[in-house]
PDB file of C-alpha atoms in Angstrom:
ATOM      1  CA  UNK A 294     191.931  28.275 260.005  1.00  0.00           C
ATOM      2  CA  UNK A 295     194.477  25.860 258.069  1.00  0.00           C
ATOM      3  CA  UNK A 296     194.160  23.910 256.212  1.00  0.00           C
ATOM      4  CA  UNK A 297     196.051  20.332 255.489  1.00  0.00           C
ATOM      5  CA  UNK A 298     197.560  18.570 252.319  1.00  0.00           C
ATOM      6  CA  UNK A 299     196.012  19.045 249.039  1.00  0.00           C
ATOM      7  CA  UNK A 300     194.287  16.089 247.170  1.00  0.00           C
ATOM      8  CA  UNK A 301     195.384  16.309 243.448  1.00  0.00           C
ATOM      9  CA  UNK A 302     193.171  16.450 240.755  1.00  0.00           C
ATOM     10  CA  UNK A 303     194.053  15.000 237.355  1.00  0.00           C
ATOM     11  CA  UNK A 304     191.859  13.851 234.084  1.00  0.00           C
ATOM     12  CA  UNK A 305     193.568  11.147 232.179  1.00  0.00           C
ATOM     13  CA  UNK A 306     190.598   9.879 231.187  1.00  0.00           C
ATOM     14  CA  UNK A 307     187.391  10.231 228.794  1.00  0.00           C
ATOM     15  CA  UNK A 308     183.514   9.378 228.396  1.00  0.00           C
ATOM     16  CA  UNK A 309     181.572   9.575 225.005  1.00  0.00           C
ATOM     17  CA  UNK A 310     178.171   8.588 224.450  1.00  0.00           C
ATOM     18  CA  UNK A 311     176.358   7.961 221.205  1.00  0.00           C
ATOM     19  CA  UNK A 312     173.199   9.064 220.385  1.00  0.00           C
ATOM     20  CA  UNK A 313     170.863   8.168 217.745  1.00  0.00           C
ATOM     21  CA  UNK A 314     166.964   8.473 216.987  1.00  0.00           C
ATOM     22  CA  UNK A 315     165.267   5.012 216.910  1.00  0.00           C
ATOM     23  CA  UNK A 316     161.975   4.108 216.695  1.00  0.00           C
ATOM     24  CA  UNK A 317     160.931   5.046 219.955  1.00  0.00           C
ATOM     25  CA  UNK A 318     162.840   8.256 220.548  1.00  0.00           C
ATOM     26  CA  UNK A 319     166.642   8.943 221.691  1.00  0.00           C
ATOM     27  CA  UNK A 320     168.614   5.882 222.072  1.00  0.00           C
ATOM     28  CA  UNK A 321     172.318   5.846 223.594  1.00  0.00           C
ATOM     29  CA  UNK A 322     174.684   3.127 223.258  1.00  0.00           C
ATOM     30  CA  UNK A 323     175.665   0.368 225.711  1.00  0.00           C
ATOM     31  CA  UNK A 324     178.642  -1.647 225.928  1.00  0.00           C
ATOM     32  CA  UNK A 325     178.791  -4.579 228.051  1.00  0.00           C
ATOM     33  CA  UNK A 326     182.728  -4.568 229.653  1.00  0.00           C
ATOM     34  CA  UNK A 327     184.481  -8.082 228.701  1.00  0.00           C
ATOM     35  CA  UNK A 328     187.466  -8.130 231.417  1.00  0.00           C
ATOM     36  CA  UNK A 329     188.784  -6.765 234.677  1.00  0.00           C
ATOM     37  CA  UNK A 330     186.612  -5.644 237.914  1.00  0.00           C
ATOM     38  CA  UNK A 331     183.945  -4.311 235.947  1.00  0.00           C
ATOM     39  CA  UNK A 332     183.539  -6.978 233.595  1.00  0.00           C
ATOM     40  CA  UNK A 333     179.747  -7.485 232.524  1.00  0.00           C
ATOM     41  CA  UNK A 334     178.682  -4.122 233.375  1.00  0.00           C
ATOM     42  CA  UNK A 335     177.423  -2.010 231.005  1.00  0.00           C
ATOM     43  CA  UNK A 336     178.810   1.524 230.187  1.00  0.00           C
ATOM     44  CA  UNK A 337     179.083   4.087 227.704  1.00  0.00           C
ATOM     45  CA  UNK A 338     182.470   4.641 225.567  1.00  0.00           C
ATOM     46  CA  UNK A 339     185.354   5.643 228.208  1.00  0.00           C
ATOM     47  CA  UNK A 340     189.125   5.646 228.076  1.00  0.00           C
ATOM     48  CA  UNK A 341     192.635   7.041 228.580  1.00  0.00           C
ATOM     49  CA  UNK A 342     194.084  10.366 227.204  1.00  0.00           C
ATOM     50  CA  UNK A 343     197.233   9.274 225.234  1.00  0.00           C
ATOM     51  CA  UNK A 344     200.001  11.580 224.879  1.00  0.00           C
ATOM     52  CA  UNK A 345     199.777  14.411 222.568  1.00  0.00           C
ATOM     53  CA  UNK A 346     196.402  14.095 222.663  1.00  0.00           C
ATOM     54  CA  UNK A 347     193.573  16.420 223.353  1.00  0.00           C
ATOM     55  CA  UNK A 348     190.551  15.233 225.529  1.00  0.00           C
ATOM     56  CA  UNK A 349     188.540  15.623 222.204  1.00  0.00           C
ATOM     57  CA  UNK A 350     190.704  13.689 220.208  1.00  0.00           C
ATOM     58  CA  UNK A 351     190.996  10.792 222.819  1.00  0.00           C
ATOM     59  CA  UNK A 352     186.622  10.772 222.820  1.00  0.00           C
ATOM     60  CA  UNK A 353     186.851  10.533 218.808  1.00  0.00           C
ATOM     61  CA  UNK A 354     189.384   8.072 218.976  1.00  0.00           C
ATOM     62  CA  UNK A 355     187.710   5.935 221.615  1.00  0.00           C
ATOM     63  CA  UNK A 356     184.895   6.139 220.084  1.00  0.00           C
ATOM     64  CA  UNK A 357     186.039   4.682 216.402  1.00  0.00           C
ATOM     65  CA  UNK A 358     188.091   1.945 218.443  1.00  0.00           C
ATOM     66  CA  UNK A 359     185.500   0.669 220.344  1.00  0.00           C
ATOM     67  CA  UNK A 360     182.231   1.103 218.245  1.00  0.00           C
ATOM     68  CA  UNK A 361     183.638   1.757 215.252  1.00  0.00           C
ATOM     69  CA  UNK A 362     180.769   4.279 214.703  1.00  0.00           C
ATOM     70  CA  UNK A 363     181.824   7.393 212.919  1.00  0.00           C
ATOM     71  CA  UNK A 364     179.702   9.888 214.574  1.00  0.00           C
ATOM     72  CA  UNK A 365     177.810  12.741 212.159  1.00  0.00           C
ATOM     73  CA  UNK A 366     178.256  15.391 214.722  1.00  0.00           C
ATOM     74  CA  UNK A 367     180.678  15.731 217.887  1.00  0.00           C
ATOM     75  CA  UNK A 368     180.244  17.825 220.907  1.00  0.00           C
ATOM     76  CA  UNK A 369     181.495  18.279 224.246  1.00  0.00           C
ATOM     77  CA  UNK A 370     178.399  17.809 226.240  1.00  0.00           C
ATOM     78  CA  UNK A 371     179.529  20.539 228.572  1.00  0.00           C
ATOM     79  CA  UNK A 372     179.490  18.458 231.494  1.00  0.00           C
ATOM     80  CA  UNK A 373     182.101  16.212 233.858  1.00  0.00           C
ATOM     81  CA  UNK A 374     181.916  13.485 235.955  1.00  0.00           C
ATOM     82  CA  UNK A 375     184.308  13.466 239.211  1.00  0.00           C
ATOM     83  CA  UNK A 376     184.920  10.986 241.567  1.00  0.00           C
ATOM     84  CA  UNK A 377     187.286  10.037 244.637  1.00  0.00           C
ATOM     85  CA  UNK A 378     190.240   7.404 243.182  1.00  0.00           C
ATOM     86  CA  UNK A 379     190.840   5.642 246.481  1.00  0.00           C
ATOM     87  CA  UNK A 380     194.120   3.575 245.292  1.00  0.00           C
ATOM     88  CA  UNK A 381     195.536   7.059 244.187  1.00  0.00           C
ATOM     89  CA  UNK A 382     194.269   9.582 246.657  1.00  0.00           C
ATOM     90  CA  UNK A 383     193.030  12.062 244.002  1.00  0.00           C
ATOM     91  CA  UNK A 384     190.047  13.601 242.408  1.00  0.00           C
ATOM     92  CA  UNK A 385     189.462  12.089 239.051  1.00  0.00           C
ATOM     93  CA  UNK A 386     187.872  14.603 236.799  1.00  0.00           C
ATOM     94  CA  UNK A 387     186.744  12.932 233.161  1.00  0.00           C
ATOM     95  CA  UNK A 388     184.827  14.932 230.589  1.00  0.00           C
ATOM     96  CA  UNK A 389     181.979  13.841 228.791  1.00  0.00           C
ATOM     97  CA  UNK A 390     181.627  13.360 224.955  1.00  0.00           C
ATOM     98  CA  UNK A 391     178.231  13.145 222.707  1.00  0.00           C
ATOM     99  CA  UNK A 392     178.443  11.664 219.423  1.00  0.00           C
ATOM    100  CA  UNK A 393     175.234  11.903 217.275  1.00  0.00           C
ATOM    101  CA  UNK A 394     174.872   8.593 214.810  1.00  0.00           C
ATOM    102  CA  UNK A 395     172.724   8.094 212.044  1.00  0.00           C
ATOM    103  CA  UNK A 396     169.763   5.738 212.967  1.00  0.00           C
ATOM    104  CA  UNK A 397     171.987   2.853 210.871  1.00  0.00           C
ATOM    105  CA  UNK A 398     175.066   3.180 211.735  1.00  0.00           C
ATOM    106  CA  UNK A 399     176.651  -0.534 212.298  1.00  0.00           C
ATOM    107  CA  UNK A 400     178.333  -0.997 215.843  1.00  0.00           C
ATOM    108  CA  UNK A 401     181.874  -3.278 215.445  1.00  0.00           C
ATOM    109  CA  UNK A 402     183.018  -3.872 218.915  1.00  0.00           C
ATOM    110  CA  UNK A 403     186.340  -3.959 219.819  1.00  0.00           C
ATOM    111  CA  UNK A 404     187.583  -7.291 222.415  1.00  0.00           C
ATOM    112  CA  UNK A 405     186.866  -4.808 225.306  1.00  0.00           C
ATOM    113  CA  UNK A 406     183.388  -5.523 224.866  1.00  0.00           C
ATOM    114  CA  UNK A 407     181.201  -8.656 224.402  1.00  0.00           C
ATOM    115  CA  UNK A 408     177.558  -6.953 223.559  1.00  0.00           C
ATOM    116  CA  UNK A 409     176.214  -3.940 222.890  1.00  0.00           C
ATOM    117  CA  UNK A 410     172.563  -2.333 222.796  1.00  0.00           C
ATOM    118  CA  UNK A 411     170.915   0.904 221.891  1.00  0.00           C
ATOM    119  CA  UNK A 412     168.539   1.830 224.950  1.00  0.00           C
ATOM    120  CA  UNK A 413     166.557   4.392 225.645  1.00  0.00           C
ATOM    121  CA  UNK A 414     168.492   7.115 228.513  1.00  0.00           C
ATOM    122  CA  UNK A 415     166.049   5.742 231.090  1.00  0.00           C
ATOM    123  CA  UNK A 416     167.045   1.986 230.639  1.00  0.00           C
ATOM    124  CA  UNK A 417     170.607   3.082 230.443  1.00  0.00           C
ATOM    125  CA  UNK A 418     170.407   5.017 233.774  1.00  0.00           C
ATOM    126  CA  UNK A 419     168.738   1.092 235.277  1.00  0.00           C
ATOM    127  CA  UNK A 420     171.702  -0.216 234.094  1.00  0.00           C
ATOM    128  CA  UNK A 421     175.122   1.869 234.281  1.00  0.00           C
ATOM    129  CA  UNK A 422     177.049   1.334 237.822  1.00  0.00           C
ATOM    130  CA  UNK A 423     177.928   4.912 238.253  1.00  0.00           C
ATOM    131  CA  UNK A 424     175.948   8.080 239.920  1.00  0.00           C
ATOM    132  CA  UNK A 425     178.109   9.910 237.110  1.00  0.00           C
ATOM    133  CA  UNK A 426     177.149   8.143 234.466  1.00  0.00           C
ATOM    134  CA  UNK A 427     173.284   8.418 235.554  1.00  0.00           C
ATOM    135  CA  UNK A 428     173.942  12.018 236.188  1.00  0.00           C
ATOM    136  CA  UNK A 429     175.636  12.309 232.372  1.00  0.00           C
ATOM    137  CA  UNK A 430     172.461  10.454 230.485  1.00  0.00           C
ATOM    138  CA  UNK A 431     170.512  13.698 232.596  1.00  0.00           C
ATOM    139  CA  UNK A 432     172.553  16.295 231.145  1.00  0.00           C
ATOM    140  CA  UNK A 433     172.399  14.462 227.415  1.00  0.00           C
ATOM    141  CA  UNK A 434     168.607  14.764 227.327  1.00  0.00           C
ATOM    142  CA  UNK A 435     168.591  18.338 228.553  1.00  0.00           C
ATOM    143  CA  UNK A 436     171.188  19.384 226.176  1.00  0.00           C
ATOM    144  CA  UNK A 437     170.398  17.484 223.236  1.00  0.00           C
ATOM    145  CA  UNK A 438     167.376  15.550 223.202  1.00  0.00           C
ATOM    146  CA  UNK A 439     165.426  17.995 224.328  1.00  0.00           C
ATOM    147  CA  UNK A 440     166.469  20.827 222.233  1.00  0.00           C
ATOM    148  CA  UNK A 441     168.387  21.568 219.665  1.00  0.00           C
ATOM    149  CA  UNK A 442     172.514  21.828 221.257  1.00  0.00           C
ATOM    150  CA  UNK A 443     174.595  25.402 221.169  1.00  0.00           C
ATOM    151  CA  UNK A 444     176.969  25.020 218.447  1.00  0.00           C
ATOM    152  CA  UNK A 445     180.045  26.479 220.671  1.00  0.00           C
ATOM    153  CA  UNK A 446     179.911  22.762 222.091  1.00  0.00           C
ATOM    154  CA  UNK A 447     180.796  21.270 218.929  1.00  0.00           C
ATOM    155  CA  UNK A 448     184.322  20.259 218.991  1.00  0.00           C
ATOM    156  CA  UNK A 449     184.972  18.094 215.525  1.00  0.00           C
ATOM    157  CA  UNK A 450     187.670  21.283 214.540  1.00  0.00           C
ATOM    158  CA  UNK A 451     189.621  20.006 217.625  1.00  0.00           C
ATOM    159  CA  UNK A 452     189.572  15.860 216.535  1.00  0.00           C
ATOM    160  CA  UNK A 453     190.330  16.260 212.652  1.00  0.00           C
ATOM    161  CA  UNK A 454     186.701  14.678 212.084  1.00  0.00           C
ATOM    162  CA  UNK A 455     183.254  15.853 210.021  1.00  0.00           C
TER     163      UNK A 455
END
C-alpha cells in the first residue's frame, strides 16, 4: 500500500501554566484573551518561539511578559498538545510548560489580557476552549500536584532562570 503526501509537522509555539498552593489546594492561572478570534476566552500562558530561542526559553519568557510572575521552579511538564492547523495544512505540535509560584506572587498582565484568576484545575478545565488544554491541567495534577515531580523535568539550566 502507498501512501500520499505528507502533512508537516512544526512547533512554533508554547504553553506554560502556573501553579501555586492557595487556600483550597492547587490553583493554576487564567488569563482572559483581550483581542483577535479568541478574545474573552480564558487560557493559560501560550506563545511563539522567537528565533534563537529554545522552547524553554520562549515558556520563561512568555511567562514574565504576560504575568510578570517569576516562577520559583520551571519544568517541562513532559507532555504536548497537537492539533490539526486547517489554514496551514499541518500538525501543530506545542509543548507544555509548569511554572510553580509562591502563594503571593503579584500577576501584572500584559495588553494581551484583560483579567486574570487563580482557579482550581477543575474550574480551569470548565473554562479553557481546548481538549488540549483540558487534557494538559490532567497531566499537571498527575505530575505535580499529586506527587512530588522527577527533577530530570526541570529545565531552568536551559532559560538562564532560578
Amino acid at each position: 500500500m502507498t501512501f500520499g503526501t505528507e502533512i508537516p509537522t512544526r512547533c512554533r509555539a508554547v504553553a506554560c501554566i502556573a501553579l501555586r498552593r492557595g487556600a483550597e489546594g492547587a490553583e493554576v492561572l487564567l488569563l482572559k484573551r483581550a483581542d483577535g478570534p479568541m478574545a474573552g476566552v480564558w487560557t493559560q500562558v501560550t506563545g511563539g518561539i522567537e528565533p534563537g530561542e529554545t522552547a524553554a526559553q520562549a515558556a520563561a519568557r512568555e511567562l514574565a511578559e504576560e504575568t510578570g510572575l517569576v516562577p520559583e521552579a520551571f519544568y517541562s511538564a513532559g507532555w504536548v498538545d497537537h492539533f490539526y492547523n486547517p489554514a496551514d495544512d499541518c500538525i501543530e505540535v506545542v509543548p507544555l510548560f509548569l511554572a510553580k509560584v509562591t502563594p503571593g506572587a503579584k500577576v501584572i498582565l500584559d495588553g494581551e489580557h484583560t483579567d486574570w484568576e487563580w482557579v482550581s484545575i477543575e474550574a480551569a478545565q470548565a473554562r479553557v476552549p481546548h481538549h488540549g488544554h483540558r487534557v494538559a491541567l490532567d497531566a499537571v495534577r498527575h505530575t505535580f500536584v499529586e506527587r512530588e515531580p522527577p527533577e530530570w523535568l526541570r529545565v531552568e539550566r536551559y532559560t538562564g532562570g532560578p
